[in-house]
Short mmCIF file of C-alpha atoms in Angstrom, two decimals:
data_model
loop_
_atom_site.label_atom_id
_atom_site.label_comp_id
_atom_site.label_asym_id
_atom_site.label_seq_id
_atom_site.Cartn_x
_atom_site.Cartn_y
_atom_site.Cartn_z
CA MET P 1 239.31 48.32 9.01
CA ALA P 2 235.89 49.55 8.03
CA THR P 3 234.97 52.86 6.61
CA SER P 4 231.26 52.27 6.38
CA SER P 5 228.82 54.12 8.57
CA VAL P 6 227.16 52.68 11.60
CA ALA P 7 224.04 50.60 11.37
CA PRO P 8 221.32 51.29 11.76
CA ALA P 9 221.62 54.96 12.35
CA ASP P 10 224.13 56.07 9.75
CA ASP P 11 223.86 53.51 6.97
CA VAL P 12 222.87 55.75 4.10
CA PRO P 13 224.86 54.14 1.31
CA THR P 14 222.80 55.19 -1.68
CA ARG P 15 223.28 58.91 -2.12
CA ASN P 16 226.39 59.27 0.04
CA ALA P 17 228.21 56.23 -1.33
CA ARG P 18 227.62 57.33 -4.91
CA ALA P 19 228.96 60.77 -4.10
CA ALA P 20 232.01 59.32 -2.38
CA SER P 21 232.67 57.02 -5.30
CA GLU P 22 232.40 59.85 -7.79
CA ALA P 23 234.68 62.02 -5.68
CA SER P 24 237.25 59.27 -5.45
CA GLU P 25 237.18 58.69 -9.18
CA GLY P 26 237.54 62.39 -9.79
CA HIS P 27 240.71 62.51 -7.70
CA GLY P 28 242.16 59.27 -9.03
CA ALA P 29 241.74 57.45 -5.70
CA ALA P 30 240.16 54.07 -5.26
CA PRO P 31 237.03 53.98 -3.12
CA LYS P 32 237.60 52.67 0.37
CA LYS P 33 236.75 49.03 0.88
CA ARG P 34 233.94 48.04 3.24
CA ASP P 35 234.52 45.45 5.91
CA ALA P 36 232.67 42.18 5.27
CA LEU P 37 232.72 41.13 8.94
CA LEU P 38 231.00 44.29 10.13
CA ASP P 39 228.50 44.33 7.28
CA ASN P 40 227.63 40.68 7.95
CA ALA P 41 227.32 41.38 11.68
CA LYS P 42 225.12 44.42 11.09
CA PHE P 43 222.79 42.46 8.85
CA LEU P 44 222.50 39.61 11.36
CA LEU P 45 221.81 42.12 14.12
CA ILE P 46 219.12 43.95 12.16
CA VAL P 47 217.45 40.58 11.56
CA LEU P 48 217.46 40.07 15.33
CA VAL P 49 216.03 43.57 15.85
CA PHE P 50 213.15 42.80 13.49
CA VAL P 51 212.62 39.33 14.96
CA GLY P 52 212.65 40.67 18.51
CA HIS P 53 209.96 43.25 17.79
CA ALA P 54 207.96 40.87 15.58
CA ILE P 55 207.70 38.11 18.19
CA GLU P 56 207.06 40.37 21.17
CA PRO P 57 203.25 40.14 20.78
CA THR P 58 203.57 36.32 20.67
CA THR P 59 205.40 35.93 23.98
CA GLU P 60 202.55 34.13 25.72
CA THR P 61 204.62 30.95 25.28
CA ARG P 62 207.76 30.22 27.26
CA LEU P 63 209.77 29.53 24.11
CA ALA P 64 208.88 32.88 22.54
CA GLU P 65 209.55 34.75 25.77
CA ALA P 66 212.94 33.06 26.21
CA LEU P 67 213.95 33.80 22.61
CA TYR P 68 212.86 37.41 23.00
CA PHE P 69 214.83 37.82 26.23
CA TRP P 70 217.94 36.19 24.77
CA ILE P 71 217.89 38.49 21.73
CA TYR P 72 217.56 41.52 23.97
CA LEU P 73 220.53 40.43 26.06
CA PHE P 74 222.91 41.65 23.37
CA HIS P 75 221.44 42.83 20.06
CA MET P 76 221.38 46.57 20.81
CA PRO P 77 224.60 46.55 22.89
CA ALA P 78 226.28 44.91 19.90
CA PHE P 79 224.89 47.56 17.56
CA VAL P 80 226.13 50.27 19.90
CA LEU P 81 229.62 48.76 20.01
CA ILE P 82 229.80 48.63 16.21
CA SER P 83 228.51 52.20 16.13
CA GLY P 84 231.37 53.25 18.37
CA TYR P 85 233.93 51.49 16.21
CA LEU P 86 232.64 53.23 13.10
CA SER P 87 232.52 56.61 14.87
CA ARG P 88 236.25 56.78 15.60
CA SER P 89 236.89 59.36 12.90
CA PHE P 90 234.38 61.87 14.30
CA ASP P 91 236.44 64.94 15.18
CA GLY P 92 233.83 67.65 15.57
CA SER P 93 234.75 69.28 12.27
CA GLY P 94 232.10 71.11 10.28
CA ARG P 95 231.94 68.34 7.71
CA ARG P 96 231.42 65.67 10.37
CA VAL P 97 228.79 67.72 12.18
CA ASP P 98 226.97 68.33 8.89
CA LYS P 99 226.89 64.58 8.26
CA LEU P 100 225.62 63.98 11.78
CA LEU P 101 222.78 66.43 11.17
CA THR P 102 221.82 64.99 7.78
CA THR P 103 222.13 61.26 8.55
CA VAL P 104 221.02 61.14 12.19
CA VAL P 105 219.11 64.23 13.31
CA ALA P 106 217.05 64.69 10.14
CA PRO P 107 215.84 61.04 9.96
CA TYR P 108 215.15 61.17 13.70
CA LEU P 109 212.79 64.13 13.30
CA VAL P 110 211.11 62.68 10.21
CA PHE P 111 210.44 59.29 11.79
CA TRP P 112 209.49 60.78 15.13
CA GLY P 113 206.73 62.54 13.22
CA ILE P 114 205.77 59.41 11.28
CA TYR P 115 205.56 57.24 14.40
CA ALA P 116 203.67 60.00 16.20
CA LEU P 117 201.04 60.08 13.45
CA GLN P 118 200.73 56.29 13.53
CA SER P 119 200.37 56.35 17.31
CA LEU P 120 197.67 59.02 17.12
CA SER P 121 195.76 56.95 14.56
CA VAL P 122 195.35 54.12 17.09
CA GLY P 123 194.99 56.23 20.23
CA ARG P 124 198.45 55.63 21.70
CA ASP P 125 199.85 58.13 24.16
CA LEU P 126 202.56 60.40 22.79
CA PRO P 127 205.67 61.80 24.49
CA ASP P 128 205.65 65.48 25.40
CA GLY P 129 207.63 66.41 22.30
CA PRO P 130 210.41 65.42 19.87
CA LEU P 131 213.04 65.61 22.61
CA GLU P 132 211.52 62.42 24.02
CA PRO P 133 212.29 59.59 21.57
CA LEU P 134 209.39 57.59 20.21
CA TRP P 135 209.98 53.83 20.10
CA VAL P 136 212.84 52.91 17.73
CA THR P 137 213.95 56.52 17.31
CA TRP P 138 215.74 56.36 20.67
CA PHE P 139 218.82 54.93 18.96
CA LEU P 140 219.18 57.93 16.67
CA ALA P 141 218.92 60.31 19.62
CA ALA P 142 221.51 58.30 21.52
CA LEU P 143 223.88 58.13 18.56
CA PHE P 144 223.67 61.89 18.15
CA VAL P 145 224.82 62.41 21.74
CA TRP P 146 227.45 59.66 21.65
CA ARG P 147 228.98 60.96 18.43
CA LEU P 148 229.26 64.49 19.80
CA THR P 149 231.25 63.14 22.75
CA VAL P 150 233.82 61.23 20.67
CA PRO P 151 236.51 63.96 20.91
CA LEU P 152 236.14 63.87 24.69
CA TRP P 153 236.66 60.10 24.92
CA ASN P 154 239.64 60.34 22.58
CA ARG P 155 241.31 62.73 25.04
CA LEU P 156 240.88 60.58 28.15
CA ARG P 157 243.58 58.22 29.37
CA TRP P 158 241.15 55.53 30.56
CA PRO P 159 238.00 56.13 28.51
CA PHE P 160 236.42 52.71 29.04
CA ALA P 161 236.78 52.81 32.82
CA VAL P 162 235.28 56.30 32.90
CA SER P 163 232.38 55.21 30.67
CA VAL P 164 231.60 52.30 32.98
CA GLY P 165 231.61 54.68 35.93
CA VAL P 166 229.27 57.04 34.10
CA SER P 167 226.99 54.12 33.24
CA PHE P 168 226.75 53.08 36.89
CA LEU P 169 226.23 56.63 38.09
CA GLY P 170 223.46 57.00 35.51
CA GLY P 171 221.77 54.00 37.07
CA LEU P 172 221.69 55.69 40.47
CA VAL P 173 219.73 58.83 39.56
CA ALA P 174 216.33 59.61 38.11
CA THR P 175 217.18 60.44 34.49
CA GLY P 176 213.84 61.40 32.96
CA ASP P 177 212.81 60.85 29.34
CA ALA P 178 214.64 63.61 27.44
CA LEU P 179 216.62 62.10 24.54
CA GLY P 180 216.33 58.69 26.20
CA VAL P 181 219.17 59.72 28.50
CA SER P 182 218.97 56.57 30.62
CA ARG P 183 219.84 54.40 27.62
CA ILE P 184 222.50 56.89 26.55
CA LEU P 185 224.25 56.50 29.90
CA SER P 186 223.55 52.80 30.42
CA LEU P 187 224.85 51.70 27.01
CA LEU P 188 227.74 54.17 26.94
CA PRO P 189 230.41 51.52 27.76
CA PHE P 190 229.57 49.66 24.56
CA PHE P 191 229.99 52.77 22.44
CA VAL P 192 233.28 53.69 24.09
CA ALA P 193 234.50 50.10 23.81
CA GLY P 194 233.90 50.36 20.08
CA LEU P 195 235.89 53.59 19.95
CA ILE P 196 238.99 51.96 21.43
CA LEU P 197 238.83 48.68 19.48
CA GLU P 198 241.51 48.00 16.89
CA GLN P 199 241.87 45.51 14.04
CA ARG P 200 243.98 43.22 16.23
CA HIS P 201 241.07 42.80 18.63
CA PHE P 202 238.86 41.52 15.82
CA ASP P 203 241.67 39.23 14.65
CA MET P 204 241.82 37.66 18.11
CA LEU P 205 238.25 36.47 17.64
CA LYS P 206 239.23 34.27 14.68
CA SER P 207 241.00 31.56 16.67
CA GLY P 208 239.40 28.16 17.04
CA TRP P 209 239.27 28.21 20.82
CA VAL P 210 237.58 31.62 20.85
CA ARG P 211 234.95 30.37 18.41
CA ALA P 212 234.39 27.28 20.54
CA TRP P 213 234.01 29.51 23.61
CA SER P 214 231.60 31.70 21.65
CA ALA P 215 229.41 28.75 20.74
CA VAL P 216 229.31 27.73 24.41
CA VAL P 217 228.35 31.29 25.44
CA VAL P 218 225.49 31.33 22.94
CA LEU P 219 224.15 27.95 24.05
CA VAL P 220 224.53 28.59 27.78
CA THR P 221 222.90 32.03 27.69
CA ALA P 222 220.05 30.71 25.56
CA ALA P 223 219.48 27.89 28.05
CA MET P 224 219.66 30.30 30.99
CA SER P 225 217.14 32.59 29.31
CA TYR P 226 214.73 29.66 29.14
CA ILE P 227 215.37 28.21 32.60
CA TYR P 228 215.41 31.44 34.63
CA LEU P 229 212.74 33.27 32.67
CA GLU P 230 210.38 33.94 35.58
CA GLN P 231 213.15 35.18 37.89
CA VAL P 232 214.43 38.03 35.70
CA SER P 233 212.65 41.22 34.66
CA ARG P 234 212.78 42.39 31.05
CA GLU P 235 213.76 45.83 32.31
CA TRP P 236 217.33 44.61 32.80
CA VAL P 237 217.75 44.18 29.04
CA TYR P 238 215.78 47.25 27.98
CA TRP P 239 218.32 49.63 29.61
CA ARG P 240 215.66 52.34 29.50
CA GLU P 241 215.24 53.15 33.20
CA SER P 242 217.73 53.79 35.97
CA LEU P 243 217.77 51.61 39.06
CA LEU P 244 216.21 54.50 40.95
CA ASP P 245 213.41 54.83 38.40
CA ARG P 246 212.77 51.09 38.72
CA ASP P 247 212.86 51.29 42.53
CA VAL P 248 215.51 48.56 42.68
CA ASP P 249 217.73 48.37 45.77
CA LEU P 250 221.36 49.08 44.85
CA LEU P 251 222.49 46.15 47.01
CA PRO P 252 222.30 43.24 46.86
CA LEU P 253 220.46 43.39 43.50
CA GLY P 254 220.87 46.64 41.59
CA ILE P 255 224.61 47.17 41.08
CA PRO P 256 225.54 43.45 40.89
CA GLY P 257 222.67 42.96 38.45
CA ARG P 258 223.94 45.71 36.18
CA VAL P 259 227.43 44.20 36.28
CA VAL P 260 226.05 40.79 35.30
CA PHE P 261 224.08 42.14 32.34
CA LEU P 262 227.01 44.25 31.13
CA VAL P 263 229.23 41.16 31.19
CA LEU P 264 226.59 39.05 29.42
CA ALA P 265 226.09 41.68 26.73
CA PHE P 266 229.83 42.06 26.10
CA SER P 267 230.31 38.28 26.05
CA LEU P 268 227.51 37.72 23.55
CA THR P 269 228.70 40.62 21.40
CA ALA P 270 232.17 39.08 21.24
CA ALA P 271 230.61 35.71 20.48
CA LEU P 272 228.56 37.19 17.65
CA LEU P 273 231.62 38.83 16.08
CA SER P 274 233.60 35.63 16.48
CA LEU P 275 230.97 33.42 14.83
CA THR P 276 229.97 35.85 12.07
CA PRO P 277 231.41 35.00 8.62
CA ARG P 278 234.33 37.18 7.59
CA ARG P 279 234.01 36.46 3.89
CA THR P 280 231.64 38.16 1.49
CA THR P 281 228.27 36.42 1.55
CA ARG P 282 224.94 36.89 -0.20
CA PHE P 283 223.79 39.26 2.52
CA THR P 284 227.04 41.21 3.05
CA ARG P 285 225.97 44.10 0.84
CA LEU P 286 222.72 44.37 2.83
CA GLY P 287 224.73 45.30 5.91
CA ALA P 288 225.04 48.76 4.39
CA LEU P 289 221.25 49.12 4.17
CA THR P 290 220.22 48.42 7.74
CA MET P 291 219.05 51.96 8.41
CA TYR P 292 216.12 51.35 6.08
CA VAL P 293 215.17 48.17 7.92
CA TYR P 294 215.59 49.75 11.33
CA LEU P 295 213.43 52.78 10.69
CA LEU P 296 210.76 51.03 8.58
CA HIS P 297 210.27 47.71 10.34
CA GLY P 298 208.51 49.33 13.29
CA LEU P 299 205.81 50.65 10.97
CA VAL P 300 205.29 47.15 9.57
CA ILE P 301 204.79 45.78 13.08
CA ARG P 302 202.58 48.64 14.25
CA ILE P 303 200.34 48.30 11.18
CA ALA P 304 200.17 44.52 11.65
CA GLU P 305 199.05 45.07 15.24
CA GLN P 306 196.54 47.71 14.16
CA PHE P 307 194.82 45.33 11.74
CA GLY P 308 194.74 42.36 14.12
CA TRP P 309 197.41 40.24 12.46
CA TYR P 310 198.72 38.77 15.69
CA GLU P 311 195.26 37.81 16.93
CA PHE P 312 194.57 36.20 13.55
CA THR P 313 197.72 34.07 13.55
CA SER P 314 197.27 33.09 17.19
CA ASP P 315 193.63 32.08 16.69
CA HIS P 316 194.30 30.07 13.53
CA LEU P 317 197.79 28.69 14.17
CA GLY P 318 198.10 28.60 17.93
CA ASN P 319 200.80 30.30 19.96
CA HIS P 320 203.71 28.25 18.65
CA GLY P 321 202.46 28.47 15.07
CA SER P 322 202.12 32.23 15.41
CA LEU P 323 205.68 32.43 16.73
CA ALA P 324 207.04 30.41 13.80
CA VAL P 325 205.15 32.38 11.16
CA ASN P 326 206.05 35.79 12.56
CA LEU P 327 209.68 34.82 13.00
CA ALA P 328 209.86 33.66 9.37
CA LEU P 329 208.08 36.79 8.17
CA ALA P 330 210.48 39.03 10.09
CA VAL P 331 213.48 37.40 8.40
CA THR P 332 211.82 37.60 4.98
CA LEU P 333 210.73 41.21 5.38
CA THR P 334 214.24 42.20 6.41
CA PHE P 335 215.31 41.32 2.87
CA VAL P 336 212.24 43.03 1.41
CA LEU P 337 212.96 46.31 3.20
CA CYS P 338 216.44 46.29 1.66
CA ALA P 339 215.01 45.98 -1.85
CA PRO P 340 215.75 48.80 -4.33
CA TRP P 341 212.07 49.63 -4.84
CA VAL P 342 211.54 50.06 -1.09
CA ARG P 343 214.59 52.28 -0.78
CA SER P 344 213.47 54.34 -3.76
CA ALA P 345 210.00 54.82 -2.28
CA THR P 346 211.20 55.74 1.20
CA ARG P 347 214.45 57.58 0.55
CA TRP P 348 212.72 60.91 1.20
CA ALA P 349 212.23 59.84 4.82
CA VAL P 350 215.32 57.74 5.53
CA GLU P 351 217.71 60.04 3.66
CA PRO P 352 215.96 63.42 3.70
CA ARG P 353 217.64 66.09 1.60
CA VAL P 354 218.37 68.81 4.12
CA GLU P 355 221.75 70.03 2.88
CA TRP P 356 220.06 73.24 1.77
CA MET P 357 219.58 74.11 5.44
CA LEU P 358 223.32 74.03 6.16
CA ARG P 359 225.85 76.78 5.65
CA PRO P 360 228.33 76.16 2.81
CA GLY P 361 232.05 76.02 3.36
CA ARG P 362 232.06 73.79 6.48
CA ASP P 363 234.54 71.18 5.26
CA SER P 364 237.04 71.84 8.04
CA PRO P 365 237.02 72.89 11.68
CA ALA P 366 236.57 76.59 12.27
CA THR P 367 239.79 78.58 12.19
CA PRO P 368 240.67 80.12 15.58
CA ALA P 369 240.10 83.86 15.79
CA ARG P 370 243.80 84.46 16.47
CA ALA P 371 244.78 82.77 13.23
CA ARG P 372 242.21 84.70 11.23
CA GLY P 373 244.07 87.88 12.11
#
């Protein structure tokens, strides 16, 4: 289906896509075609990521809080599922590991440092070190771990059932902050679900009755987010702490609650993929650029907070006016951060050139010692 890399953590289409295209031309092969559905979905999701973070400081109103909660019900689980689908070819070979290091680990370290400097400039507390993800960098740390485990999941007979069990077990122990391990375990079922998806599963989402069901799911969950806002903690949709860390009783709340939010996230993810256009649109090509938006949008928001932007809009426009303006700005700036001039100016950070640190000749898995004679 798709051969593109996962968004946001592995969408580095500029340098890598050019190289792939040149290589294909050199060998007389046509470049592999990207999948419009996934690119459209990734762009819509990165818009929701930006909107969610942009409106968080405006959630004094019920409408803003409900919108924020609804977005968080599914936007990152959906990203994780797409990440899993686009990670199916990871086989642990030297070439794949090299790509993992250059497109995930290197940007993680660069942006951990950038966000650490920004945090220090405003007196924010810092984690103990780079092994503890800093804000949006958690996804890169999680993707690194998930990708490394792909060969394991490919060997299991019931990978999804095992991943759900691991997710629940992860919710029962104190996980700590290293690599954001709680999110790694909690969101694991979405990644593994992506690994086992096939084209036929996406085709099933095209039918009229599925799309009608999807529209109902979107409307009902949005209404529930508004109606039951005070009864539900945000921590359920952050997935960042285990039930033990949150001091939540396993029964009757903890385990049933996790089941409910897993089902909601999967349902909304399916609804999103069902309702997303499958044809090429004006924003399809931007689905390949979501890594830039993901890593850079947090700086935009942090700087806006630092200079009092949210207080300014709230004082002059009121809470609802501030919500509307910041929502519109988030959508607009998503397009801006995909612009060629932004990518050119920030490529050093988003796509750091670290190939010089890697050993040459790692295009295939290591040959067993017995075969080397």
